[in-house]
């Protein structure tokens, strides 16, 4: 046989490969054998850490299903699960809860009563919401419904221009684009006139915010802080905060004028994105005592994020320019229970005639699904308005799986077709409206810091009703067999996405 025979050459090459692989394996074995102490130490650290995580999960469990999944994973694949648990499972906000105690959150209801701000009738009618908020309904407010980005940011810029002493500026996502620079210019102009400005952003939502943008603000004397700036994501000891985000969108002018809603500071929120087109969103502007409650929410966030106290003005009375009652409800992972979910489940339970919900994401817990289905079964007109377009694939897919479950129980699901829908508004009968930052998903109900305002005055309720009727007119109703009519592959992916619901 010739040495140039192709079969022989192939055989020789294969023999060399086998010998090389064997030599490599021997080298690896030798390396492990020569470092048994280090290997044993590493294994011990992994398993001890897994045990610590498991004990903590048992002690601080909120749902048995999630805890069992974590415990099994920690037992069988600790090498993979331990780092994941530190990111997604380790809920540790006792330091934030201490700040709430330090700033006297438990005394706010009494203080509101002393100042004559409490609307006792509304607080009595909605006891669960008031208990969740930690404050009563506050009387004497006026409200302005701000539909879409142009109205919202025009109003915010006008408010910034009116500021005389202090501005609190807080958003989940802030981009260094045209709108972001417009807002920066407005803030810098007021800072140069001596207005004190605190600028708070979420590190995840604003991950693309440039250092140049921040330097412009700080050079003008504006105090700037990322929410996790003093609580870094990647820590050698303790929890990683990557999974926990501050999703609040709040501007407060001089403790008298807050703006709250669904908009973030980016061009797409004013309809400048070719991908999304019209951006359908809602904000609200308030004047009155509710501004103080909103400011206190910001002060808590600022102290936790920056470590710096904000000296609040001492007042003997607070102006009450209107006749509307407002409940200010900040919620988040520092709550002992899932307070945000409790509030919305209670609203669903109280509905008699209609419950209209608009949200960009529908990933509800079993309790929320049960409340919505029960309302529909007792004859309530339960409608949920979702976007037709998608911005996050996984959440969008999961929403279709939940949509199918709810439609089968009599809930009417609509898909908005006139652009991208991002508003977070709830209308309950003719009695109650919520406007805020809460999406109907597990992240808003359990994981994120959120802010919701609740209104009971018929004037704002009628405006919201008219607004939502217009939104439903630009949407399509999902038919009962819509999910089953999709391809089998789509159904598999949607149901698979649903399995990730605890972190969506």
CSV table of C-alpha atoms in Angstrom, one decimal:
chain,number,residue,atom,x,y,z
A,1,UNK,CA,0.0,0.0,0.0
A,2,UNK,CA,1.4,3.4,-0.9
A,3,UNK,CA,2.2,5.9,1.8
A,4,UNK,CA,0.3,8.4,-0.4
A,5,UNK,CA,-2.9,6.3,-0.3
A,6,UNK,CA,-5.7,8.6,0.9
A,7,UNK,CA,-7.2,6.0,3.2
A,8,UNK,CA,-3.9,5.4,4.9
A,9,UNK,CA,-3.3,9.1,5.4
A,10,UNK,CA,-6.8,9.5,6.9
A,11,UNK,CA,-6.1,6.6,9.2
A,12,UNK,CA,-2.8,8.0,10.4
A,13,UNK,CA,-4.4,11.4,11.0
A,14,UNK,CA,-7.2,9.8,13.0
A,15,UNK,CA,-4.7,7.9,15.1
A,16,UNK,CA,-2.7,11.1,15.8
A,17,UNK,CA,-6.0,12.8,16.9
A,18,UNK,CA,-6.9,9.9,19.3
A,19,UNK,CA,-3.3,10.0,20.8
A,20,UNK,CA,-3.5,13.8,21.2
A,21,UNK,CA,-6.9,13.6,22.9
A,22,UNK,CA,-5.7,10.9,25.2
A,23,UNK,CA,-2.6,13.0,26.1
A,24,UNK,CA,-4.9,16.0,26.8
A,25,UNK,CA,-7.1,13.9,29.0
A,26,UNK,CA,-4.1,12.6,30.9
A,27,UNK,CA,-2.9,16.2,31.3
A,28,UNK,CA,-6.3,17.3,32.7
A,29,UNK,CA,-6.4,14.3,35.0
A,30,UNK,CA,-2.8,15.1,36.2
A,31,UNK,CA,-3.7,18.7,36.8
A,32,UNK,CA,-6.8,17.7,38.9
A,33,UNK,CA,-4.8,15.1,40.8
A,34,UNK,CA,-2.0,17.6,41.5
A,35,UNK,CA,-4.6,20.2,42.8
A,36,UNK,CA,-7.1,18.1,44.7
A,37,UNK,CA,-7.0,20.5,47.6
A,38,UNK,CA,-8.0,23.5,45.4
A,39,UNK,CA,-10.7,21.4,43.6
A,40,UNK,CA,-12.1,20.2,46.9
A,41,UNK,CA,-12.1,23.7,48.3
A,42,UNK,CA,-14.0,25.1,45.2
A,43,UNK,CA,-16.6,22.3,45.5
A,44,UNK,CA,-17.0,23.0,49.2
A,45,UNK,CA,-17.5,26.7,48.5
A,46,UNK,CA,-20.1,26.0,45.8
A,47,UNK,CA,-22.1,23.5,48.0
A,48,UNK,CA,-21.9,25.6,51.2
A,49,UNK,CA,-23.1,28.7,49.2
A,50,UNK,CA,-25.9,26.5,47.7
A,51,UNK,CA,-27.0,25.5,51.2
A,52,UNK,CA,-27.0,29.1,52.3
A,53,UNK,CA,-29.1,30.0,49.3
A,54,UNK,CA,-31.5,27.1,50.0
A,55,UNK,CA,-32.0,28.0,53.6
A,56,UNK,CA,-32.6,31.6,52.7
A,57,UNK,CA,-35.1,30.6,50.0
A,58,UNK,CA,-37.0,28.4,52.6
A,59,UNK,CA,-37.1,31.2,55.2
A,60,UNK,CA,-38.1,34.0,52.8
A,61,UNK,CA,-40.2,32.1,50.3
A,62,UNK,CA,-43.2,33.9,48.7
A,63,UNK,CA,-44.5,31.1,46.5
A,64,UNK,CA,-44.0,27.4,47.0
A,65,UNK,CA,-43.8,26.7,43.3
A,66,UNK,CA,-40.9,29.1,42.7
A,67,UNK,CA,-39.1,28.0,45.9
A,68,UNK,CA,-39.3,24.3,45.0
A,69,UNK,CA,-37.9,25.0,41.6
A,70,UNK,CA,-35.0,26.9,43.2
A,71,UNK,CA,-34.3,24.2,45.8
A,72,UNK,CA,-34.2,21.4,43.2
A,73,UNK,CA,-31.9,23.4,41.0
A,74,UNK,CA,-29.6,24.2,43.9
A,75,UNK,CA,-29.4,20.5,44.8
A,76,UNK,CA,-28.9,19.1,41.4
A,77,UNK,CA,-26.9,21.8,39.5
A,78,UNK,CA,-25.5,24.1,42.1
A,79,UNK,CA,-22.6,25.3,39.9
A,80,UNK,CA,-25.1,26.9,37.5
A,81,UNK,CA,-27.9,27.8,40.0
A,82,UNK,CA,-25.9,29.6,42.7
A,83,UNK,CA,-24.9,32.6,40.5
A,84,UNK,CA,-28.4,32.7,39.0
A,85,UNK,CA,-29.9,32.7,42.4
A,86,UNK,CA,-27.8,35.7,43.5
A,87,UNK,CA,-29.1,37.6,40.5
A,88,UNK,CA,-32.7,36.5,40.3
A,89,UNK,CA,-33.7,34.9,43.6
A,90,UNK,CA,-32.0,36.7,46.4
A,91,UNK,CA,-34.4,39.4,47.4
A,92,UNK,CA,-32.8,41.7,50.0
A,93,UNK,CA,-34.1,45.1,50.6
A,94,UNK,CA,-34.1,45.3,54.3
A,95,UNK,CA,-31.9,48.4,54.0
A,96,UNK,CA,-34.6,50.1,52.0
A,97,UNK,CA,-37.2,49.1,54.5
A,98,UNK,CA,-35.1,50.7,57.2
A,99,UNK,CA,-35.1,53.9,55.2
A,100,UNK,CA,-38.9,53.9,55.1
A,101,UNK,CA,-38.9,53.6,58.9
A,102,UNK,CA,-36.3,56.3,59.3
A,103,UNK,CA,-38.3,58.7,57.2
A,104,UNK,CA,-41.4,58.0,59.2
A,105,UNK,CA,-43.6,56.3,56.6
A,106,UNK,CA,-45.8,54.8,59.4
A,107,UNK,CA,-46.5,58.3,60.7
A,108,UNK,CA,-47.7,59.8,57.4
A,109,UNK,CA,-51.4,58.9,57.8
A,110,UNK,CA,-51.5,60.5,61.2
A,111,UNK,CA,-49.6,63.6,59.9
A,112,UNK,CA,-52.0,63.9,57.0
A,113,UNK,CA,-54.9,63.8,59.4
A,114,UNK,CA,-53.3,66.5,61.6
A,115,UNK,CA,-52.9,68.8,58.6
A,116,UNK,CA,-56.6,68.2,57.6
A,117,UNK,CA,-55.6,66.6,54.2
A,118,UNK,CA,-57.4,63.2,54.7
A,119,UNK,CA,-60.5,62.4,52.7
A,120,UNK,CA,-62.1,60.2,55.3
A,121,UNK,CA,-65.0,59.0,53.0
A,122,UNK,CA,-62.8,57.8,50.2
A,123,UNK,CA,-60.3,56.2,52.6
A,124,UNK,CA,-63.2,54.4,54.3
A,125,UNK,CA,-64.6,53.2,50.9
A,126,UNK,CA,-61.2,51.9,49.7
A,127,UNK,CA,-59.5,50.5,52.9
A,128,UNK,CA,-57.3,48.0,51.2
A,129,UNK,CA,-55.8,50.5,48.8
A,130,UNK,CA,-55.2,52.9,51.6
A,131,UNK,CA,-53.5,50.3,53.7
A,132,UNK,CA,-51.3,49.3,50.8
A,133,UNK,CA,-50.3,52.9,50.1
A,134,UNK,CA,-49.6,53.6,53.8
A,135,UNK,CA,-51.4,57.0,53.5
A,136,UNK,CA,-55.0,58.0,53.1
A,137,UNK,CA,-56.7,59.5,50.1
A,138,UNK,CA,-55.6,63.1,50.1
A,139,UNK,CA,-58.2,65.8,49.4
A,140,UNK,CA,-57.9,69.2,47.7
A,141,UNK,CA,-56.1,68.2,44.4
A,142,UNK,CA,-56.6,69.1,40.8
A,143,UNK,CA,-55.6,66.8,38.0
A,144,UNK,CA,-54.8,67.1,34.3
A,145,UNK,CA,-54.9,64.1,32.0
A,146,UNK,CA,-51.9,64.1,29.6
A,147,UNK,CA,-52.5,62.0,26.5
A,148,UNK,CA,-49.4,61.0,24.6
A,149,UNK,CA,-45.8,62.3,24.6
A,150,UNK,CA,-46.2,65.8,23.2
A,151,UNK,CA,-48.8,66.8,25.8
A,152,UNK,CA,-46.8,65.1,28.6
A,153,UNK,CA,-43.3,66.6,27.9
A,154,UNK,CA,-44.7,70.0,27.0
A,155,UNK,CA,-46.4,70.1,30.4
A,156,UNK,CA,-43.3,68.8,32.2
A,157,UNK,CA,-41.0,71.4,30.5
A,158,UNK,CA,-43.5,74.1,31.4
A,159,UNK,CA,-43.5,72.8,35.0
A,160,UNK,CA,-39.7,72.9,35.1
A,161,UNK,CA,-39.7,76.5,33.8
A,162,UNK,CA,-42.1,77.4,36.7
A,163,UNK,CA,-39.8,75.8,39.4
A,164,UNK,CA,-38.7,78.2,42.1
A,165,UNK,CA,-36.8,76.0,44.6
A,166,UNK,CA,-36.5,72.3,43.9
A,167,UNK,CA,-37.1,69.7,41.1
A,168,UNK,CA,-37.1,65.9,41.6
A,169,UNK,CA,-36.6,64.2,38.2
A,170,UNK,CA,-36.9,60.4,38.1
A,171,UNK,CA,-37.3,58.0,35.1
A,172,UNK,CA,-36.6,54.4,34.4
A,173,UNK,CA,-35.2,55.0,31.0
A,174,UNK,CA,-33.5,58.2,29.9
A,175,UNK,CA,-31.8,58.3,26.4
A,176,UNK,CA,-29.2,60.7,25.1
A,177,UNK,CA,-31.3,61.6,22.1
A,178,UNK,CA,-33.2,64.7,21.0
A,179,UNK,CA,-35.9,64.5,23.7
A,180,UNK,CA,-33.3,63.6,26.3
A,181,UNK,CA,-31.2,66.6,25.4
A,182,UNK,CA,-34.3,68.8,25.4
A,183,UNK,CA,-35.1,67.8,29.0
A,184,UNK,CA,-31.4,68.2,30.0
A,185,UNK,CA,-31.4,71.7,28.6
A,186,UNK,CA,-34.6,72.6,30.5
A,187,UNK,CA,-33.1,71.3,33.8
A,188,UNK,CA,-29.7,73.0,33.2
A,189,UNK,CA,-31.4,76.3,32.6
A,190,UNK,CA,-33.2,76.1,36.0
A,191,UNK,CA,-30.1,74.9,37.8
A,192,UNK,CA,-28.2,78.0,36.6
A,193,UNK,CA,-31.0,80.1,38.2
A,194,UNK,CA,-30.4,78.5,41.5
A,195,UNK,CA,-33.1,75.7,41.6
A,196,UNK,CA,-31.9,72.6,43.4
A,197,UNK,CA,-32.3,69.6,41.1
A,198,UNK,CA,-32.0,65.9,42.0
A,199,UNK,CA,-31.8,63.6,38.9
A,200,UNK,CA,-32.4,59.9,39.5
A,201,UNK,CA,-32.3,57.2,36.8
A,202,UNK,CA,-32.4,53.4,36.7
A,203,UNK,CA,-29.1,51.8,35.8
A,204,UNK,CA,-30.7,49.0,33.7
A,205,UNK,CA,-33.3,51.1,31.9
A,206,UNK,CA,-30.8,53.9,31.2
A,207,UNK,CA,-27.8,51.6,30.4
A,208,UNK,CA,-27.1,53.5,27.2
A,209,UNK,CA,-27.0,56.9,28.9
A,210,UNK,CA,-23.6,58.5,28.0
A,211,UNK,CA,-21.1,59.9,30.5
A,212,UNK,CA,-21.1,63.1,28.5
A,213,UNK,CA,-24.8,63.5,29.1
A,214,UNK,CA,-24.3,63.0,32.9
A,215,UNK,CA,-21.3,65.3,33.0
A,216,UNK,CA,-23.4,68.1,31.4
A,217,UNK,CA,-25.8,67.8,34.2
A,218,UNK,CA,-23.3,67.6,37.0
A,219,UNK,CA,-21.3,70.5,35.6
A,220,UNK,CA,-24.4,72.6,35.9
A,221,UNK,CA,-24.7,71.7,39.6
A,222,UNK,CA,-27.4,69.1,39.2
A,223,UNK,CA,-27.2,66.1,41.6
A,224,UNK,CA,-27.2,63.0,39.5
A,225,UNK,CA,-27.5,59.4,40.7
A,226,UNK,CA,-28.1,55.9,39.3
A,227,UNK,CA,-30.5,53.9,41.4
A,228,UNK,CA,-27.9,51.2,42.0
A,229,UNK,CA,-24.9,53.4,42.1
A,230,UNK,CA,-24.1,52.6,45.8
A,231,UNK,CA,-25.5,49.0,45.4
A,232,UNK,CA,-23.5,47.5,42.6
A,233,UNK,CA,-24.9,44.7,40.6
A,234,UNK,CA,-21.9,42.4,40.8
A,235,UNK,CA,-20.9,41.8,44.4
A,236,UNK,CA,-18.6,39.3,46.0
A,237,UNK,CA,-20.8,39.0,49.0
A,238,UNK,CA,-24.6,39.7,49.2
A,239,UNK,CA,-27.2,40.0,46.5
A,240,UNK,CA,-26.8,41.2,43.0
A,241,UNK,CA,-29.5,43.9,42.3
A,242,UNK,CA,-29.6,43.4,38.5
A,243,UNK,CA,-33.1,41.9,38.6
A,244,UNK,CA,-34.6,44.6,40.7
A,245,UNK,CA,-35.2,47.9,39.0
A,246,UNK,CA,-36.7,51.3,39.8
A,247,UNK,CA,-39.5,51.6,37.2
A,248,UNK,CA,-41.0,54.8,38.5
A,249,UNK,CA,-41.5,57.9,36.3
A,250,UNK,CA,-41.9,60.9,38.5
A,251,UNK,CA,-41.3,64.7,38.3
A,252,UNK,CA,-42.0,66.9,41.3
A,253,UNK,CA,-41.9,70.7,41.1
A,254,UNK,CA,-41.5,72.6,44.4
A,255,UNK,CA,-43.4,70.0,46.4
A,256,UNK,CA,-46.6,71.2,44.8
A,257,UNK,CA,-46.8,69.7,41.3
A,258,UNK,CA,-46.1,66.1,40.4
A,259,UNK,CA,-46.2,64.3,37.0
A,260,UNK,CA,-46.7,60.5,37.0
A,261,UNK,CA,-47.4,58.0,34.2
A,262,UNK,CA,-46.0,55.6,31.6
A,263,UNK,CA,-43.6,57.8,29.6
A,264,UNK,CA,-39.8,57.5,29.7
A,265,UNK,CA,-37.4,60.1,28.3
A,266,UNK,CA,-36.7,59.0,24.8
A,267,UNK,CA,-37.6,59.9,21.3
A,268,UNK,CA,-39.8,56.9,20.7
A,269,UNK,CA,-42.1,58.2,23.5
A,270,UNK,CA,-43.0,61.2,21.4
A,271,UNK,CA,-43.6,59.2,18.3
A,272,UNK,CA,-40.2,59.7,16.6
A,273,UNK,CA,-39.4,56.1,16.1
A,274,UNK,CA,-39.9,54.6,12.6
A,275,UNK,CA,-40.2,51.1,14.2
A,276,UNK,CA,-43.1,51.9,16.6
A,277,UNK,CA,-44.7,54.9,14.9
A,278,UNK,CA,-47.3,56.5,17.2
A,279,UNK,CA,-46.5,55.8,20.9
A,280,UNK,CA,-49.7,55.6,22.8
A,281,UNK,CA,-49.1,56.5,26.5
A,282,UNK,CA,-50.7,58.4,29.3
A,283,UNK,CA,-49.4,60.7,32.1
A,284,UNK,CA,-51.2,62.8,34.7
A,285,UNK,CA,-50.3,66.1,36.3
A,286,UNK,CA,-51.5,67.0,39.8
A,287,UNK,CA,-51.5,70.1,42.0
A,288,UNK,CA,-52.2,69.8,45.7
A,289,UNK,CA,-51.3,67.6,48.7
A,290,UNK,CA,-50.7,64.5,46.5
A,291,UNK,CA,-47.5,66.3,45.4
A,292,UNK,CA,-46.0,65.9,48.9
A,293,UNK,CA,-46.7,62.2,49.0
A,294,UNK,CA,-45.0,61.8,45.6
A,295,UNK,CA,-42.1,63.8,46.9
A,296,UNK,CA,-41.7,61.5,49.9
A,297,UNK,CA,-41.5,58.5,47.5
A,298,UNK,CA,-38.7,60.2,45.7
A,299,UNK,CA,-36.9,61.1,48.9
A,300,UNK,CA,-36.9,57.4,50.0
A,301,UNK,CA,-35.5,56.4,46.6
A,302,UNK,CA,-32.8,59.1,46.7
A,303,UNK,CA,-31.6,58.3,50.2
A,304,UNK,CA,-31.3,54.6,49.3
A,305,UNK,CA,-29.6,55.3,46.0
A,306,UNK,CA,-27.2,58.1,46.9
A,307,UNK,CA,-27.0,57.8,50.7
A,308,UNK,CA,-27.8,61.5,51.0
A,309,UNK,CA,-30.8,63.0,52.9
A,310,UNK,CA,-33.0,65.6,51.4
A,311,UNK,CA,-34.0,68.2,53.9
A,312,UNK,CA,-37.8,68.5,53.7
A,313,UNK,CA,-39.4,71.8,54.4
A,314,UNK,CA,-41.4,72.0,57.6
A,315,UNK,CA,-44.9,73.3,57.0
A,316,UNK,CA,-48.0,73.9,59.1
A,317,UNK,CA,-50.4,73.8,56.2
A,318,UNK,CA,-50.4,72.6,52.6
A,319,UNK,CA,-52.3,74.3,49.8
A,320,UNK,CA,-55.5,72.5,48.6
A,321,UNK,CA,-56.3,74.1,45.2
A,322,UNK,CA,-58.9,71.7,44.0
A,323,UNK,CA,-61.7,69.2,44.9
A,324,UNK,CA,-60.2,65.9,43.8
A,325,UNK,CA,-59.0,63.1,46.1
A,326,UNK,CA,-55.9,61.2,45.1
A,327,UNK,CA,-54.1,58.2,46.7
A,328,UNK,CA,-50.4,57.9,46.1
A,329,UNK,CA,-49.2,54.3,46.2
A,330,UNK,CA,-45.5,53.5,45.9
A,331,UNK,CA,-44.8,49.8,45.9
A,332,UNK,CA,-41.7,47.6,45.5
A,333,UNK,CA,-39.6,44.6,46.6
A,334,UNK,CA,-39.1,46.1,50.0
A,335,UNK,CA,-42.8,45.5,50.8
A,336,UNK,CA,-43.4,42.6,53.2
A,337,UNK,CA,-46.1,41.3,51.0
A,338,UNK,CA,-46.8,41.7,47.3
A,339,UNK,CA,-48.6,44.9,48.0
A,340,UNK,CA,-49.0,46.0,44.4
A,341,UNK,CA,-50.7,42.7,43.4
A,342,UNK,CA,-53.0,43.0,46.5
A,343,UNK,CA,-54.1,46.4,45.3
A,344,UNK,CA,-55.1,45.4,41.8
A,345,UNK,CA,-56.6,42.1,42.9
A,346,UNK,CA,-58.8,44.1,45.3
A,347,UNK,CA,-59.8,46.4,42.5
A,348,UNK,CA,-60.9,43.5,40.4
A,349,UNK,CA,-62.8,42.0,43.3
A,350,UNK,CA,-64.7,45.3,43.9
A,351,UNK,CA,-65.7,45.6,40.2
A,352,UNK,CA,-69.5,45.4,39.6
A,353,UNK,CA,-70.1,46.6,36.1
A,354,UNK,CA,-66.8,47.1,34.2
A,355,UNK,CA,-63.0,46.7,34.7
A,356,UNK,CA,-61.0,48.2,31.8
A,357,UNK,CA,-57.2,47.7,31.9
A,358,UNK,CA,-54.6,49.0,29.5
A,359,UNK,CA,-51.1,47.6,29.7
A,360,UNK,CA,-48.2,46.9,27.3
A,361,UNK,CA,-47.4,43.5,29.0
A,362,UNK,CA,-49.7,40.8,30.3
A,363,UNK,CA,-47.9,38.3,32.4
A,364,UNK,CA,-50.2,37.9,35.5
A,365,UNK,CA,-49.7,35.7,38.5
A,366,UNK,CA,-52.2,33.0,39.3
A,367,UNK,CA,-53.9,35.2,41.9
A,368,UNK,CA,-54.4,38.0,39.3
A,369,UNK,CA,-55.6,35.6,36.7
A,370,UNK,CA,-58.1,34.2,39.2
A,371,UNK,CA,-59.4,37.7,40.1
A,372,UNK,CA,-59.9,38.7,36.5
A,373,UNK,CA,-61.6,35.5,35.6
A,374,UNK,CA,-63.9,35.7,38.6
A,375,UNK,CA,-64.9,39.2,37.7
A,376,UNK,CA,-65.7,38.2,34.1
A,377,UNK,CA,-67.7,35.1,35.4
A,378,UNK,CA,-69.9,37.3,37.6
A,379,UNK,CA,-70.8,39.5,34.6
A,380,UNK,CA,-68.3,42.3,34.8
A,381,UNK,CA,-67.2,43.8,31.5
A,382,UNK,CA,-63.6,42.9,31.9
A,383,UNK,CA,-61.4,44.3,29.0
A,384,UNK,CA,-57.7,44.3,28.7
A,385,UNK,CA,-56.1,46.4,26.0
A,386,UNK,CA,-52.6,45.2,24.8
A,387,UNK,CA,-50.4,46.3,22.0
A,388,UNK,CA,-50.5,44.6,18.6
A,389,UNK,CA,-46.9,45.5,18.0
A,390,UNK,CA,-44.1,44.0,20.1
A,391,UNK,CA,-41.1,45.6,21.7
A,392,UNK,CA,-39.9,42.6,23.8
A,393,UNK,CA,-40.2,39.2,22.1
A,394,UNK,CA,-40.4,37.0,25.2
A,395,UNK,CA,-43.0,39.1,27.0
A,396,UNK,CA,-45.1,39.5,23.8
A,397,UNK,CA,-45.1,35.7,23.3
A,398,UNK,CA,-46.0,35.0,26.9
A,399,UNK,CA,-48.9,37.5,26.7
A,400,UNK,CA,-50.5,35.4,24.0
A,401,UNK,CA,-50.5,32.3,26.2
A,402,UNK,CA,-52.1,34.2,29.1
A,403,UNK,CA,-54.5,35.9,26.6
A,404,UNK,CA,-55.8,32.5,25.6
A,405,UNK,CA,-56.4,31.4,29.2
A,406,UNK,CA,-58.3,34.6,30.1
A,407,UNK,CA,-60.3,34.7,26.9
A,408,UNK,CA,-61.6,31.2,27.6
A,409,UNK,CA,-62.9,32.6,31.0
A,410,UNK,CA,-64.8,35.4,29.4
A,411,UNK,CA,-62.2,38.2,29.6
A,412,UNK,CA,-62.2,40.4,26.5
A,413,UNK,CA,-58.7,40.9,25.1
A,414,UNK,CA,-58.1,43.8,22.6
A,415,UNK,CA,-55.0,44.5,20.6
A,416,UNK,CA,-54.2,48.1,19.9
A,417,UNK,CA,-53.5,48.7,16.2
A,418,UNK,CA,-52.8,52.5,15.9
A,419,UNK,CA,-49.1,52.4,16.9
A,420,UNK,CA,-47.5,50.9,20.1
A,421,UNK,CA,-49.5,51.0,23.3
A,422,UNK,CA,-47.5,51.6,26.5
A,423,UNK,CA,-50.0,53.2,28.9
A,424,UNK,CA,-50.8,51.8,32.3
A,425,UNK,CA,-54.4,52.8,33.1
A,426,UNK,CA,-57.2,51.0,35.0
A,427,UNK,CA,-60.9,52.1,35.0
A,428,UNK,CA,-63.2,50.5,37.6
A,429,UNK,CA,-67.0,51.1,37.2
A,430,UNK,CA,-67.6,54.8,37.5
A,431,UNK,CA,-65.8,54.9,40.8
A,432,UNK,CA,-62.0,54.5,40.4
A,433,UNK,CA,-59.2,55.2,38.1
A,434,UNK,CA,-55.5,54.3,38.4
A,435,UNK,CA,-52.7,55.9,36.3
A,436,UNK,CA,-49.1,55.1,36.9
A,437,UNK,CA,-46.1,52.9,36.1
A,438,UNK,CA,-47.4,49.4,36.8
A,439,UNK,CA,-47.6,46.8,34.1
A,440,UNK,CA,-49.8,43.7,34.5
A,441,UNK,CA,-46.9,41.4,34.9
A,442,UNK,CA,-44.9,39.7,37.7
A,443,UNK,CA,-42.1,42.2,37.4
A,444,UNK,CA,-44.3,45.2,38.3
A,445,UNK,CA,-46.3,43.3,40.9
A,446,UNK,CA,-43.3,41.6,42.7
A,447,UNK,CA,-39.9,42.8,41.6
A,448,UNK,CA,-39.8,46.5,40.5
A,449,UNK,CA,-40.3,49.7,42.4
A,450,UNK,CA,-43.5,51.2,41.0
A,451,UNK,CA,-45.8,54.2,41.6
A,452,UNK,CA,-49.5,54.3,41.1
A,453,UNK,CA,-52.0,57.2,41.6
A,454,UNK,CA,-55.7,56.4,42.3
A,455,UNK,CA,-58.5,58.8,41.5
A,456,UNK,CA,-62.1,58.9,42.5
A,457,UNK,CA,-63.5,62.2,41.2
A,458,UNK,CA,-66.1,61.8,38.4
A,459,UNK,CA,-64.4,64.6,36.3
A,460,UNK,CA,-61.2,62.7,35.7
A,461,UNK,CA,-63.1,59.3,35.5
A,462,UNK,CA,-65.2,60.7,32.7
A,463,UNK,CA,-62.1,61.9,30.8
A,464,UNK,CA,-60.4,58.5,31.2
A,465,UNK,CA,-63.5,56.8,30.0
A,466,UNK,CA,-63.6,58.9,26.9
A,467,UNK,CA,-59.9,58.3,26.3
A,468,UNK,CA,-60.2,54.5,26.6
A,469,UNK,CA,-63.3,54.4,24.4
A,470,UNK,CA,-61.2,56.0,21.7
A,471,UNK,CA,-58.4,53.5,22.3
A,472,UNK,CA,-60.8,50.6,22.0
A,473,UNK,CA,-62.1,52.0,18.8
A,474,UNK,CA,-58.5,51.7,17.4
A,475,UNK,CA,-58.1,48.1,18.4
A,476,UNK,CA,-59.3,44.6,17.4
A,477,UNK,CA,-61.0,42.1,19.7
A,478,UNK,CA,-59.3,38.7,20.1
A,479,UNK,CA,-61.6,35.8,19.2
A,480,UNK,CA,-61.8,32.7,21.4
A,481,UNK,CA,-59.9,30.4,19.1
A,482,UNK,CA,-57.2,32.9,18.0
A,483,UNK,CA,-54.3,31.2,19.9
A,484,UNK,CA,-55.3,27.7,18.6
A,485,UNK,CA,-55.4,29.0,15.0
A,486,UNK,CA,-51.7,30.0,15.2
A,487,UNK,CA,-49.0,27.6,14.1
A,488,UNK,CA,-48.0,24.8,16.5
A,489,UNK,CA,-44.4,26.3,16.6
A,490,UNK,CA,-45.8,29.7,17.8
A,491,UNK,CA,-47.9,27.9,20.5
A,492,UNK,CA,-44.8,26.1,21.7
A,493,UNK,CA,-42.7,29.2,21.9
A,494,UNK,CA,-45.5,31.2,23.6
A,495,UNK,CA,-46.0,28.5,26.2
A,496,UNK,CA,-42.3,28.2,26.7
A,497,UNK,CA,-42.1,32.0,27.2
A,498,UNK,CA,-44.9,31.6,29.8
A,499,UNK,CA,-42.6,29.4,31.9
A,500,UNK,CA,-40.3,32.5,32.4
A,501,UNK,CA,-43.2,34.5,33.8
A,502,UNK,CA,-41.6,34.9,37.3
A,503,UNK,CA,-38.9,37.2,35.9
A,504,UNK,CA,-40.9,38.8,33.0
